[in-house]
Amino acid sequence: MMSSETNIENGRVENVYLSTVIQRFHEMRKLAERALAPLNQSELNWIPHQESNSIATIVKHLHGNMISRWTDFLTTDGEKPSRERDAEFNHEILDQQTLLQLWDSGWSAVFLALEQLQPSDLLKTITIRNEPHFVIEAIERQMYHYSYHVGQIVYISKLLQEDRWQALTLPRKK
């Protein structure tokens, strides 16, 4: 396998970018899954107050976003007419199985779209809410959005687990 430096020297920075983005999305997913794993149904649906979102609500929102943004990624607007974004934030109790199904189908849409992209697609223009974006901009927009919500999931999980919390990355002072 060639190093990143060799790929860049050979003008293949686009290939490096796509493989890196796919790897980062996988890492982000795994981090969130490690935060979700020890939580029970009650914890997944816990909200600190009415203006906050539970982990279940965040997952429901991510699912809606992922399906909308990544389905027919290169050919249709990323905000699909069938999406009901506001409903994603309605607090409803979700069981763990439903939550994991939403989680898996959302990420499946992300990776299916990303793995079909070619380096030549990165500077194509797509639309999100009728606004033009280069493909690379749309990817970065989603990377930012998902990392924001994964951070929320991790934080809520840490709050709920208190003394049970196990560091998901390098523990402090290690």
mmCIF file of C-alpha atoms in Angstrom:
data_model
loop_
_atom_site.group_PDB
_atom_site.id
_atom_site.type_symbol
_atom_site.label_atom_id
_atom_site.label_comp_id
_atom_site.label_asym_id
_atom_site.label_seq_id
_atom_site.Cartn_x
_atom_site.Cartn_y
_atom_site.Cartn_z
ATOM 1 C CA MET A 1 0.000 0.000 0.000
ATOM 2 C CA MET A 2 1.278 3.463 -0.879
ATOM 3 C CA SER A 3 1.815 6.072 1.778
ATOM 4 C CA SER A 4 -0.269 9.235 1.832
ATOM 5 C CA GLU A 5 2.787 11.198 0.715
ATOM 6 C CA THR A 6 3.207 9.018 -2.371
ATOM 7 C CA ASN A 7 -0.475 9.371 -3.274
ATOM 8 C CA ILE A 8 -0.298 13.144 -2.947
ATOM 9 C CA GLU A 9 2.889 13.289 -5.014
ATOM 10 C CA ASN A 10 1.170 11.316 -7.761
ATOM 11 C CA GLY A 11 -1.777 13.734 -7.831
ATOM 12 C CA ARG A 12 -4.122 11.428 -5.973
ATOM 13 C CA VAL A 13 -5.028 13.708 -3.106
ATOM 14 C CA GLU A 14 -8.697 13.089 -3.950
ATOM 15 C CA ASN A 15 -8.268 9.361 -3.282
ATOM 16 C CA VAL A 16 -6.569 10.102 0.021
ATOM 17 C CA TYR A 17 -9.360 12.494 0.950
ATOM 18 C CA LEU A 18 -12.143 10.002 0.181
ATOM 19 C CA SER A 19 -10.488 7.136 2.053
ATOM 20 C CA THR A 20 -9.739 9.419 5.013
ATOM 21 C CA VAL A 21 -13.305 10.712 5.171
ATOM 22 C CA ILE A 22 -14.728 7.197 5.077
ATOM 23 C CA GLN A 23 -12.321 6.149 7.824
ATOM 24 C CA ARG A 24 -13.256 9.165 9.987
ATOM 25 C CA PHE A 25 -16.985 8.500 9.607
ATOM 26 C CA HIS A 26 -16.372 4.868 10.665
ATOM 27 C CA GLU A 27 -14.379 6.062 13.687
ATOM 28 C CA MET A 28 -17.119 8.528 14.603
ATOM 29 C CA ARG A 29 -19.746 5.797 14.390
ATOM 30 C CA LYS A 30 -17.716 3.407 16.537
ATOM 31 C CA LEU A 31 -17.115 6.090 19.168
ATOM 32 C CA ALA A 32 -20.831 6.749 19.475
ATOM 33 C CA GLU A 33 -21.594 3.025 19.573
ATOM 34 C CA ARG A 34 -19.176 2.575 22.453
ATOM 35 C CA ALA A 35 -21.016 5.361 24.293
ATOM 36 C CA LEU A 36 -24.425 3.832 23.484
ATOM 37 C CA ALA A 37 -23.575 0.220 24.368
ATOM 38 C CA PRO A 38 -23.765 0.375 28.186
ATOM 39 C CA LEU A 39 -27.013 2.369 28.271
ATOM 40 C CA ASN A 40 -30.421 0.884 28.939
ATOM 41 C CA GLN A 41 -33.702 1.991 27.359
ATOM 42 C CA SER A 42 -34.485 4.434 30.126
ATOM 43 C CA GLU A 43 -31.065 6.072 29.810
ATOM 44 C CA LEU A 44 -31.301 6.275 26.018
ATOM 45 C CA ASN A 45 -34.580 8.181 26.390
ATOM 46 C CA TRP A 46 -33.552 10.408 29.330
ATOM 47 C CA ILE A 47 -33.773 14.175 28.925
ATOM 48 C CA PRO A 48 -32.453 16.634 31.516
ATOM 49 C CA HIS A 49 -35.242 19.133 30.763
ATOM 50 C CA GLN A 50 -37.893 19.839 28.126
ATOM 51 C CA GLU A 51 -35.622 21.893 25.865
ATOM 52 C CA SER A 52 -32.989 19.152 25.656
ATOM 53 C CA ASN A 53 -32.778 16.103 23.448
ATOM 54 C CA SER A 54 -32.394 12.531 24.588
ATOM 55 C CA ILE A 55 -29.875 10.257 22.926
ATOM 56 C CA ALA A 56 -32.847 8.560 21.246
ATOM 57 C CA THR A 57 -33.954 11.889 19.773
ATOM 58 C CA ILE A 58 -30.436 12.655 18.575
ATOM 59 C CA VAL A 59 -30.243 9.254 16.889
ATOM 60 C CA LYS A 60 -33.668 9.790 15.308
ATOM 61 C CA HIS A 61 -32.495 13.175 13.998
ATOM 62 C CA LEU A 62 -29.207 11.767 12.677
ATOM 63 C CA HIS A 63 -31.125 9.006 10.921
ATOM 64 C CA GLY A 64 -33.451 11.486 9.229
ATOM 65 C CA ASN A 65 -30.536 13.649 8.176
ATOM 66 C CA MET A 66 -28.457 10.730 6.903
ATOM 67 C CA ILE A 67 -31.266 9.240 4.847
ATOM 68 C CA SER A 68 -32.172 12.628 3.392
ATOM 69 C CA ARG A 69 -28.642 13.813 2.651
ATOM 70 C CA TRP A 70 -27.057 10.633 1.334
ATOM 71 C CA THR A 71 -29.888 8.987 -0.636
ATOM 72 C CA ASP A 72 -29.367 9.810 -4.323
ATOM 73 C CA PHE A 73 -26.537 12.020 -3.105
ATOM 74 C CA LEU A 74 -25.331 13.247 -6.488
ATOM 75 C CA THR A 75 -28.696 13.579 -8.191
ATOM 76 C CA THR A 76 -31.325 14.996 -5.810
ATOM 77 C CA ASP A 77 -31.482 17.783 -3.256
ATOM 78 C CA GLY A 78 -30.136 16.693 0.119
ATOM 79 C CA GLU A 79 -33.290 17.909 1.830
ATOM 80 C CA LYS A 80 -35.840 15.391 0.569
ATOM 81 C CA PRO A 81 -39.523 16.405 0.441
ATOM 82 C CA SER A 82 -40.379 13.282 2.477
ATOM 83 C CA ARG A 83 -38.205 14.341 5.410
ATOM 84 C CA GLU A 84 -40.051 15.675 8.442
ATOM 85 C CA ARG A 85 -37.152 17.329 10.270
ATOM 86 C CA ASP A 86 -39.246 18.911 13.030
ATOM 87 C CA ALA A 87 -40.789 15.527 13.860
ATOM 88 C CA GLU A 88 -37.299 14.125 14.418
ATOM 89 C CA PHE A 89 -37.131 16.294 17.546
ATOM 90 C CA ASN A 90 -40.432 15.141 19.030
ATOM 91 C CA HIS A 91 -39.560 13.320 22.221
ATOM 92 C CA GLU A 92 -40.867 9.800 22.020
ATOM 93 C CA ILE A 93 -39.746 6.700 23.865
ATOM 94 C CA LEU A 94 -37.818 4.398 21.547
ATOM 95 C CA ASP A 95 -36.782 0.872 22.438
ATOM 96 C CA GLN A 96 -33.168 -0.146 21.931
ATOM 97 C CA GLN A 97 -33.926 -2.343 18.928
ATOM 98 C CA THR A 98 -35.715 0.468 17.066
ATOM 99 C CA LEU A 99 -32.949 2.869 17.963
ATOM 100 C CA LEU A 100 -30.257 0.539 16.617
ATOM 101 C CA GLN A 101 -32.234 -0.070 13.430
ATOM 102 C CA LEU A 102 -32.435 3.696 12.821
ATOM 103 C CA TRP A 103 -28.742 4.047 13.626
ATOM 104 C CA ASP A 104 -27.698 1.229 11.280
ATOM 105 C CA SER A 105 -29.886 2.289 8.357
ATOM 106 C CA GLY A 106 -28.673 5.885 8.607
ATOM 107 C CA TRP A 107 -25.015 4.899 8.585
ATOM 108 C CA SER A 108 -25.655 2.406 5.769
ATOM 109 C CA ALA A 109 -26.908 5.286 3.627
ATOM 110 C CA VAL A 110 -23.798 7.335 4.463
ATOM 111 C CA PHE A 111 -21.324 4.601 3.584
ATOM 112 C CA LEU A 112 -23.171 3.434 0.471
ATOM 113 C CA ALA A 113 -23.024 6.951 -0.956
ATOM 114 C CA LEU A 114 -19.431 7.630 0.088
ATOM 115 C CA GLU A 115 -18.111 4.339 -1.236
ATOM 116 C CA GLN A 116 -19.682 5.015 -4.643
ATOM 117 C CA LEU A 117 -18.003 8.397 -5.009
ATOM 118 C CA GLN A 118 -15.156 8.820 -7.440
ATOM 119 C CA PRO A 119 -12.393 11.386 -7.036
ATOM 120 C CA SER A 120 -13.825 13.238 -10.031
ATOM 121 C CA ASP A 121 -17.100 13.722 -8.111
ATOM 122 C CA LEU A 122 -15.573 15.926 -5.398
ATOM 123 C CA LEU A 123 -15.931 19.161 -7.359
ATOM 124 C CA LYS A 124 -19.357 18.395 -8.759
ATOM 125 C CA THR A 125 -22.165 20.596 -7.509
ATOM 126 C CA ILE A 126 -25.071 19.205 -5.511
ATOM 127 C CA THR A 127 -27.832 21.010 -3.658
ATOM 128 C CA ILE A 128 -28.924 21.001 -0.047
ATOM 129 C CA ARG A 129 -32.096 22.998 0.585
ATOM 130 C CA ASN A 130 -31.752 24.416 -2.920
ATOM 131 C CA GLU A 131 -28.295 25.823 -2.120
ATOM 132 C CA PRO A 132 -25.390 24.676 -4.277
ATOM 133 C CA HIS A 133 -22.457 22.919 -2.629
ATOM 134 C CA PHE A 134 -19.425 21.201 -4.039
ATOM 135 C CA VAL A 135 -19.521 17.530 -3.056
ATOM 136 C CA ILE A 136 -16.454 18.067 -0.871
ATOM 137 C CA GLU A 137 -18.283 20.895 0.945
ATOM 138 C CA ALA A 138 -21.337 18.706 1.496
ATOM 139 C CA ILE A 139 -19.171 15.928 2.935
ATOM 140 C CA GLU A 140 -17.449 18.363 5.292
ATOM 141 C CA ARG A 141 -20.820 19.809 6.300
ATOM 142 C CA GLN A 142 -22.006 16.342 7.326
ATOM 143 C CA MET A 143 -18.714 15.527 9.064
ATOM 144 C CA TYR A 144 -19.142 18.652 11.190
ATOM 145 C CA HIS A 145 -22.827 17.976 11.864
ATOM 146 C CA TYR A 146 -22.383 14.337 12.846
ATOM 147 C CA SER A 147 -19.363 15.009 15.050
ATOM 148 C CA TYR A 148 -21.401 17.647 16.897
ATOM 149 C CA HIS A 149 -24.154 15.134 17.659
ATOM 150 C CA VAL A 150 -21.771 12.281 18.438
ATOM 151 C CA GLY A 151 -20.173 14.597 20.995
ATOM 152 C CA GLN A 152 -23.606 15.125 22.536
ATOM 153 C CA ILE A 153 -24.199 11.366 22.676
ATOM 154 C CA VAL A 154 -20.859 10.783 24.376
ATOM 155 C CA TYR A 155 -21.433 13.591 26.867
ATOM 156 C CA ILE A 156 -24.925 12.430 27.810
ATOM 157 C CA SER A 157 -23.681 8.854 28.151
ATOM 158 C CA LYS A 158 -20.881 10.019 30.446
ATOM 159 C CA LEU A 159 -23.335 11.983 32.589
ATOM 160 C CA LEU A 160 -25.673 9.028 32.905
ATOM 161 C CA GLN A 161 -23.011 6.464 33.693
ATOM 162 C CA GLU A 162 -21.245 8.507 36.363
ATOM 163 C CA ASP A 163 -18.968 6.018 38.185
ATOM 164 C CA ARG A 164 -19.569 3.314 35.560
ATOM 165 C CA TRP A 165 -18.021 5.500 32.828
ATOM 166 C CA GLN A 166 -15.179 3.930 30.862
ATOM 167 C CA ALA A 167 -13.042 6.281 28.797
ATOM 168 C CA LEU A 168 -13.717 5.868 25.069
ATOM 169 C CA THR A 169 -10.386 7.240 23.947
ATOM 170 C CA LEU A 170 -7.181 7.689 25.907
ATOM 171 C CA PRO A 171 -7.963 7.861 29.628
ATOM 172 C CA ARG A 172 -6.690 10.893 31.478
ATOM 173 C CA LYS A 173 -3.036 10.816 32.530
ATOM 174 C CA LYS A 174 -2.226 7.823 30.354
#
